Amino acid sequence: MSAITPADTKQQIVDFMTGFTVETTPGTAAKTPDYRQLLRPGTTVAVTFLPGTDFADTVATCLRLRGEGFEPAPHFAARSFPSFDAFSEGLKRVVGEAGVEHVVALGGAVPQPLGPFDSSMALMETGLFDQHGIRKIGVAGHPEGSPDIREEDVTAALLWKNAFAERTGAALYVATQFCFESAPIIAWDRAIQAEGNRLPIKIGVPGLATLKTLLNHARNCGIGASMNFLVRQARNVAKLMTVNAPDKLVLDLARYAATDPNCGIAGVHMYPLGGLKKSANWSYAVVDGAFELKKADKGFEVTRPIE
């Protein structure tokens, strides 16, 4: 077997990042004059439905993204819908007004459901996604566990979603929370494959942000073991305002995806924690191959401006 060359490694990284998706919020949309200045045509953009917000804002953001040439993928957070009718009407609107065919179904970070739905499974079980012609559904994955759900319940839910994929017209995939190190992700992927998962995985990658910003997001989102990676760096206070790129994480996962035939990871979902512009510019530089590998497998450096 021939040795892997630097050119091979670069191509693995390009292949891994190609087709990356990104996330936005209605709040970010209000501050963004034109997404076409930041993203390339046809990019899939997930639109959040955060606790305490109005789903009408998600609808408006989807409509705008469609008009600017992107593929909106709205979040449907089960516990935030006050009624069956609210869910049905929200789905009807994003399909009818924004041509949505791709959604992300989540439980939602609300301690007590506001209505009849307590999980993404409850939303899918209604059959409304199929009735409205939804062709792709993202469901949650938790490489480092969930602070709100017992591990055995997470496993049972993922197996249920695999079974549901056999009886729906939509293609299901797993979209994960962001992590900072590859080892917990790879261990999780291997574990869920052994448990029976066959859904492809879009792995959450943290975008460019200062160490301080990443730490704050990690704490708020209940990130587990890989947060220790940030904590170790934060011991050097001078590094807190240094912008971090996920190059080492992407390198490790790209190599894993390219060399392990049982790898379930099929792509990247970018969380622009430090701003969409920086994360998008960095991601497109990687897709275009505008980067150089660092020595000793320490990651890579993009070779064009990202501001």
Short mmCIF file of C-alpha atoms in Angstrom, two decimals:
data_model
loop_
_atom_site.label_atom_id
_atom_site.label_comp_id
_atom_site.label_asym_id
_atom_site.label_seq_id
_atom_site.Cartn_x
_atom_site.Cartn_y
_atom_site.Cartn_z
CA MET A 1 0.00 0.00 0.00
CA SER A 2 1.43 3.39 -1.00
CA ALA A 3 2.04 6.05 1.63
CA ILE A 4 -0.43 8.91 2.03
CA THR A 5 1.10 12.05 0.52
CA PRO A 6 0.44 15.67 1.57
CA ALA A 7 -1.54 16.06 -1.66
CA ASP A 8 -3.70 13.09 -0.65
CA THR A 9 -4.32 14.64 2.76
CA LYS A 10 -5.25 17.98 1.26
CA GLN A 11 -7.76 16.27 -1.04
CA GLN A 12 -9.26 14.39 1.90
CA ILE A 13 -9.83 17.72 3.66
CA VAL A 14 -11.33 19.33 0.56
CA ASP A 15 -13.66 16.38 0.03
CA PHE A 16 -14.72 16.40 3.68
CA MET A 17 -15.60 20.13 3.71
CA THR A 18 -17.27 20.22 0.29
CA GLY A 19 -21.02 20.64 0.67
CA PHE A 20 -20.77 22.02 4.21
CA THR A 21 -23.94 23.53 5.63
CA VAL A 22 -24.19 26.52 7.95
CA GLU A 23 -26.53 27.89 10.58
CA THR A 24 -28.14 31.26 11.08
CA THR A 25 -30.66 32.84 13.42
CA PRO A 26 -33.43 35.34 12.76
CA GLY A 27 -31.43 37.72 14.95
CA THR A 28 -28.40 37.34 12.71
CA ALA A 29 -30.61 37.79 9.65
CA ALA A 30 -31.75 41.17 10.97
CA LYS A 31 -28.10 42.29 11.03
CA THR A 32 -27.16 40.81 7.64
CA PRO A 33 -27.93 43.09 4.67
CA ASP A 34 -27.48 40.34 2.08
CA TYR A 35 -26.48 36.69 2.60
CA ARG A 36 -25.19 36.66 -0.97
CA GLN A 37 -22.23 38.71 0.24
CA LEU A 38 -21.28 35.88 2.60
CA LEU A 39 -22.40 32.56 1.09
CA ARG A 40 -22.26 30.90 -2.30
CA PRO A 41 -25.48 30.16 -4.21
CA GLY A 42 -27.29 27.00 -3.23
CA THR A 43 -25.73 26.66 0.24
CA THR A 44 -28.01 24.94 2.73
CA VAL A 45 -28.65 27.25 5.68
CA ALA A 46 -30.29 25.92 8.85
CA VAL A 47 -32.53 28.48 10.56
CA THR A 48 -32.91 28.24 14.32
CA PHE A 49 -36.14 28.33 16.32
CA LEU A 50 -34.85 29.31 19.75
CA PRO A 51 -36.80 29.06 23.02
CA GLY A 52 -38.99 32.07 23.62
CA THR A 53 -38.95 33.26 20.00
CA ASP A 54 -41.75 33.48 17.45
CA PHE A 55 -41.72 30.82 14.72
CA ALA A 56 -42.91 33.56 12.34
CA ASP A 57 -39.35 34.93 12.50
CA THR A 58 -38.01 31.57 11.33
CA VAL A 59 -40.52 31.62 8.46
CA ALA A 60 -39.47 35.13 7.44
CA THR A 61 -35.79 34.18 7.48
CA CYS A 62 -36.48 31.09 5.34
CA LEU A 63 -38.41 33.19 2.84
CA ARG A 64 -35.57 35.66 2.59
CA LEU A 65 -32.91 32.96 2.17
CA ARG A 66 -34.91 31.32 -0.61
CA GLY A 67 -35.22 34.67 -2.36
CA GLU A 68 -31.47 35.20 -2.16
CA GLY A 69 -30.71 31.83 -3.71
CA PHE A 70 -30.14 29.50 -0.75
CA GLU A 71 -31.70 26.30 0.58
CA PRO A 72 -33.36 27.08 3.93
CA ALA A 73 -33.61 24.25 6.47
CA PRO A 74 -35.73 25.48 9.39
CA HIS A 75 -35.49 24.00 12.86
CA PHE A 76 -38.71 22.54 14.26
CA ALA A 77 -38.25 22.47 18.03
CA ALA A 78 -40.96 20.15 19.35
CA ARG A 79 -41.28 21.50 22.89
CA SER A 80 -41.69 25.09 21.70
CA PHE A 81 -44.92 24.53 19.76
CA PRO A 82 -47.95 25.38 21.91
CA SER A 83 -50.33 23.24 19.85
CA PHE A 84 -50.70 20.79 16.98
CA ASP A 85 -52.19 23.61 14.90
CA ALA A 86 -49.15 25.84 15.53
CA PHE A 87 -46.83 23.11 14.27
CA SER A 88 -49.06 22.36 11.28
CA GLU A 89 -49.39 26.02 10.35
CA GLY A 90 -45.66 26.68 10.72
CA LEU A 91 -44.84 23.75 8.47
CA LYS A 92 -47.46 24.80 5.94
CA ARG A 93 -46.00 28.31 5.81
CA VAL A 94 -42.34 27.39 5.31
CA VAL A 95 -43.30 24.96 2.55
CA GLY A 96 -45.82 27.21 0.86
CA GLU A 97 -43.99 30.51 1.19
CA ALA A 98 -40.31 29.49 1.11
CA GLY A 99 -40.40 26.22 -0.82
CA VAL A 100 -38.81 24.32 2.06
CA GLU A 101 -38.07 20.62 1.45
CA HIS A 102 -35.45 20.15 4.18
CA VAL A 103 -36.06 20.54 7.94
CA VAL A 104 -34.23 19.83 11.19
CA ALA A 105 -36.47 18.19 13.82
CA LEU A 106 -35.33 18.71 17.42
CA GLY A 107 -36.69 18.28 20.90
CA GLY A 108 -35.70 21.83 21.82
CA ALA A 109 -34.07 23.22 24.94
CA VAL A 110 -37.29 23.86 26.89
CA PRO A 111 -37.63 22.12 30.29
CA GLN A 112 -41.40 21.67 29.98
CA PRO A 113 -43.19 21.34 26.62
CA LEU A 114 -45.41 24.30 25.77
CA GLY A 115 -47.84 21.98 24.00
CA PRO A 116 -48.44 18.35 23.02
CA PHE A 117 -44.97 17.56 21.63
CA ASP A 118 -42.13 16.45 23.87
CA SER A 119 -39.67 15.20 21.25
CA SER A 120 -38.71 15.32 17.61
CA MET A 121 -40.14 11.81 17.33
CA ALA A 122 -43.56 13.15 18.28
CA LEU A 123 -43.34 15.64 15.41
CA MET A 124 -42.30 13.00 12.90
CA GLU A 125 -44.98 10.57 14.07
CA THR A 126 -47.71 13.02 13.02
CA GLY A 127 -46.93 12.28 9.38
CA LEU A 128 -47.08 15.97 8.51
CA PHE A 129 -43.55 16.15 7.17
CA ASP A 130 -44.43 13.50 4.58
CA GLN A 131 -47.79 15.09 3.84
CA HIS A 132 -46.12 18.42 3.06
CA GLY A 133 -43.46 16.90 0.81
CA ILE A 134 -40.43 17.24 3.08
CA ARG A 135 -37.61 15.29 1.44
CA LYS A 136 -34.85 15.57 4.05
CA ILE A 137 -34.98 15.59 7.86
CA GLY A 138 -32.06 16.25 10.17
CA VAL A 139 -32.29 14.76 13.67
CA ALA A 140 -30.13 15.48 16.68
CA GLY A 141 -26.91 13.67 17.53
CA HIS A 142 -24.93 13.98 20.77
CA PRO A 143 -21.28 12.89 20.45
CA GLU A 144 -20.59 13.92 24.06
CA GLY A 145 -23.98 13.05 25.50
CA SER A 146 -26.85 15.36 26.38
CA PRO A 147 -27.24 17.14 29.72
CA ASP A 148 -31.03 16.78 29.41
CA ILE A 149 -31.40 13.14 28.28
CA ARG A 150 -30.19 9.88 29.78
CA GLU A 151 -27.69 7.97 27.65
CA GLU A 152 -29.98 4.96 27.28
CA ASP A 153 -32.79 7.24 26.09
CA VAL A 154 -30.48 8.85 23.53
CA THR A 155 -29.60 5.40 22.20
CA ALA A 156 -33.25 4.32 22.05
CA ALA A 157 -34.22 7.52 20.24
CA LEU A 158 -31.52 7.06 17.60
CA LEU A 159 -32.65 3.50 16.93
CA TRP A 160 -36.25 4.72 16.64
CA LYS A 161 -35.14 7.30 14.07
CA ASN A 162 -33.32 4.62 12.09
CA ALA A 163 -36.54 2.58 12.03
CA PHE A 164 -38.57 5.65 11.10
CA ALA A 165 -36.25 6.26 8.14
CA GLU A 166 -37.54 2.99 6.68
CA ARG A 167 -41.16 4.16 6.68
CA THR A 168 -40.93 7.79 5.60
CA GLY A 169 -40.43 9.31 2.20
CA ALA A 170 -37.79 11.66 3.59
CA ALA A 171 -34.08 10.97 3.83
CA LEU A 172 -32.99 11.18 7.46
CA TYR A 173 -29.55 12.16 8.69
CA VAL A 174 -27.99 13.00 12.06
CA ALA A 175 -26.90 16.60 12.73
CA THR A 176 -24.70 16.93 15.80
CA GLN A 177 -23.81 19.55 18.34
CA PHE A 178 -20.35 21.06 17.89
CA CYS A 179 -17.27 19.54 19.53
CA PHE A 180 -13.65 20.60 19.72
CA GLU A 181 -11.64 17.38 19.52
CA SER A 182 -11.87 14.44 17.16
CA ALA A 183 -11.35 11.56 19.60
CA PRO A 184 -14.77 11.80 21.35
CA ILE A 185 -16.48 12.15 17.97
CA ILE A 186 -14.76 9.13 16.45
CA ALA A 187 -15.44 7.02 19.55
CA TRP A 188 -19.12 8.05 19.47
CA ASP A 189 -19.46 7.32 15.76
CA ARG A 190 -18.02 3.84 16.19
CA ALA A 191 -20.25 3.19 19.18
CA ILE A 192 -23.49 4.16 17.46
CA GLN A 193 -22.56 2.20 14.33
CA ALA A 194 -22.11 -0.84 16.58
CA GLU A 195 -25.52 -0.14 18.12
CA GLY A 196 -27.18 -0.12 14.71
CA ASN A 197 -27.10 3.45 13.41
CA ARG A 198 -27.14 3.64 9.62
CA LEU A 199 -28.09 7.29 9.21
CA PRO A 200 -25.38 9.52 7.70
CA ILE A 201 -23.92 12.11 10.06
CA LYS A 202 -23.33 15.82 9.57
CA ILE A 203 -20.80 16.62 12.26
CA GLY A 204 -21.02 19.97 14.02
CA VAL A 205 -17.83 22.02 13.69
CA PRO A 206 -17.27 25.27 15.62
CA GLY A 207 -16.49 28.19 13.32
CA LEU A 208 -13.80 30.79 13.77
CA ALA A 209 -14.10 32.56 17.11
CA THR A 210 -12.01 33.72 20.02
CA LEU A 211 -11.22 31.20 22.71
CA LYS A 212 -13.36 33.21 25.13
CA THR A 213 -16.37 33.05 22.79
CA LEU A 214 -15.93 29.31 22.23
CA LEU A 215 -15.76 28.66 25.97
CA ASN A 216 -18.96 30.63 26.57
CA HIS A 217 -20.85 28.74 23.86
CA ALA A 218 -19.51 25.41 25.12
CA ARG A 219 -20.71 26.08 28.66
CA ASN A 220 -24.14 27.22 27.47
CA CYS A 221 -24.59 24.16 25.28
CA GLY A 222 -23.38 21.55 27.75
CA ILE A 223 -20.38 20.43 25.69
CA GLY A 224 -18.62 17.51 27.36
CA ALA A 225 -15.12 16.05 27.29
CA SER A 226 -13.76 17.99 24.33
CA MET A 227 -14.35 21.25 26.20
CA ASN A 228 -11.25 20.31 28.21
CA PHE A 229 -9.30 21.07 25.03
CA LEU A 230 -10.38 24.71 25.36
CA VAL A 231 -9.89 24.84 29.10
CA ARG A 232 -6.26 23.76 28.72
CA GLN A 233 -5.63 26.59 26.27
CA ALA A 234 -7.46 29.10 28.46
CA ARG A 235 -4.89 28.63 31.20
CA ASN A 236 -2.83 31.01 29.09
CA VAL A 237 -4.91 34.16 29.58
CA ALA A 238 -3.14 35.86 26.69
CA LYS A 239 -4.81 33.37 24.34
CA LEU A 240 -8.38 34.19 25.35
CA MET A 241 -8.85 36.75 22.59
CA THR A 242 -6.98 34.75 19.96
CA VAL A 243 -9.19 33.58 17.08
CA ASN A 244 -9.26 29.79 16.86
CA ALA A 245 -9.87 27.84 13.65
CA PRO A 246 -11.07 24.20 13.62
CA ASP A 247 -8.30 23.05 11.28
CA LYS A 248 -6.92 20.28 13.49
CA LEU A 249 -10.44 18.91 14.10
CA VAL A 250 -11.24 18.97 10.37
CA LEU A 251 -7.92 17.32 9.47
CA ASP A 252 -8.46 14.47 11.93
CA LEU A 253 -12.07 13.86 10.90
CA ALA A 254 -11.29 14.11 7.17
CA ARG A 255 -8.60 11.47 7.56
CA TYR A 256 -10.96 9.25 9.55
CA ALA A 257 -13.74 9.60 6.97
CA ALA A 258 -11.36 8.81 4.12
CA THR A 259 -9.64 5.80 5.66
CA ASP A 260 -12.24 3.98 7.78
CA PRO A 261 -14.84 2.24 5.60
CA ASN A 262 -17.22 2.03 8.56
CA CYS A 263 -17.14 5.77 9.26
CA GLY A 264 -20.65 7.22 9.42
CA ILE A 265 -19.63 10.87 9.11
CA ALA A 266 -20.73 12.23 5.75
CA GLY A 267 -20.11 15.96 6.03
CA VAL A 268 -19.83 19.12 8.09
CA HIS A 269 -22.34 21.50 9.62
CA MET A 270 -20.60 24.76 10.49
CA TYR A 271 -21.66 26.70 13.58
CA PRO A 272 -20.53 30.30 12.97
CA LEU A 273 -20.00 31.06 16.66
CA GLY A 274 -17.74 34.03 16.00
CA GLY A 275 -19.69 35.42 13.06
CA LEU A 276 -20.85 34.05 9.72
CA LYS A 277 -18.44 36.04 7.56
CA LYS A 278 -15.24 34.65 9.09
CA SER A 279 -16.50 31.08 9.25
CA ALA A 280 -17.83 31.14 5.69
CA ASN A 281 -14.65 32.68 4.24
CA TRP A 282 -12.52 30.11 6.05
CA SER A 283 -14.73 27.22 4.93
CA TYR A 284 -14.72 28.30 1.29
CA ALA A 285 -10.93 28.71 1.38
CA VAL A 286 -10.69 25.10 2.55
CA VAL A 287 -13.13 23.87 -0.11
CA ASP A 288 -11.07 25.70 -2.75
CA GLY A 289 -7.86 24.10 -1.50
CA ALA A 290 -6.39 27.45 -0.46
CA PHE A 291 -4.51 26.12 2.55
CA GLU A 292 -1.21 24.56 3.53
CA LEU A 293 -0.68 21.70 5.93
CA LYS A 294 1.17 22.36 9.17
CA LYS A 295 3.98 20.11 10.27
CA ALA A 296 3.50 17.06 12.47
CA ASP A 297 -0.23 16.69 11.72
CA LYS A 298 -1.08 19.83 13.70
CA GLY A 299 -3.69 21.04 11.25
CA PHE A 300 -3.49 23.49 8.38
CA GLU A 301 -3.43 27.21 7.64
CA VAL A 302 -5.60 28.92 5.02
CA THR A 303 -3.58 31.02 2.59
CA ARG A 304 -5.97 33.83 1.78
CA PRO A 305 -7.61 36.55 3.89
CA ILE A 306 -10.65 35.46 5.89
CA GLU A 307 -11.87 38.83 7.19
#
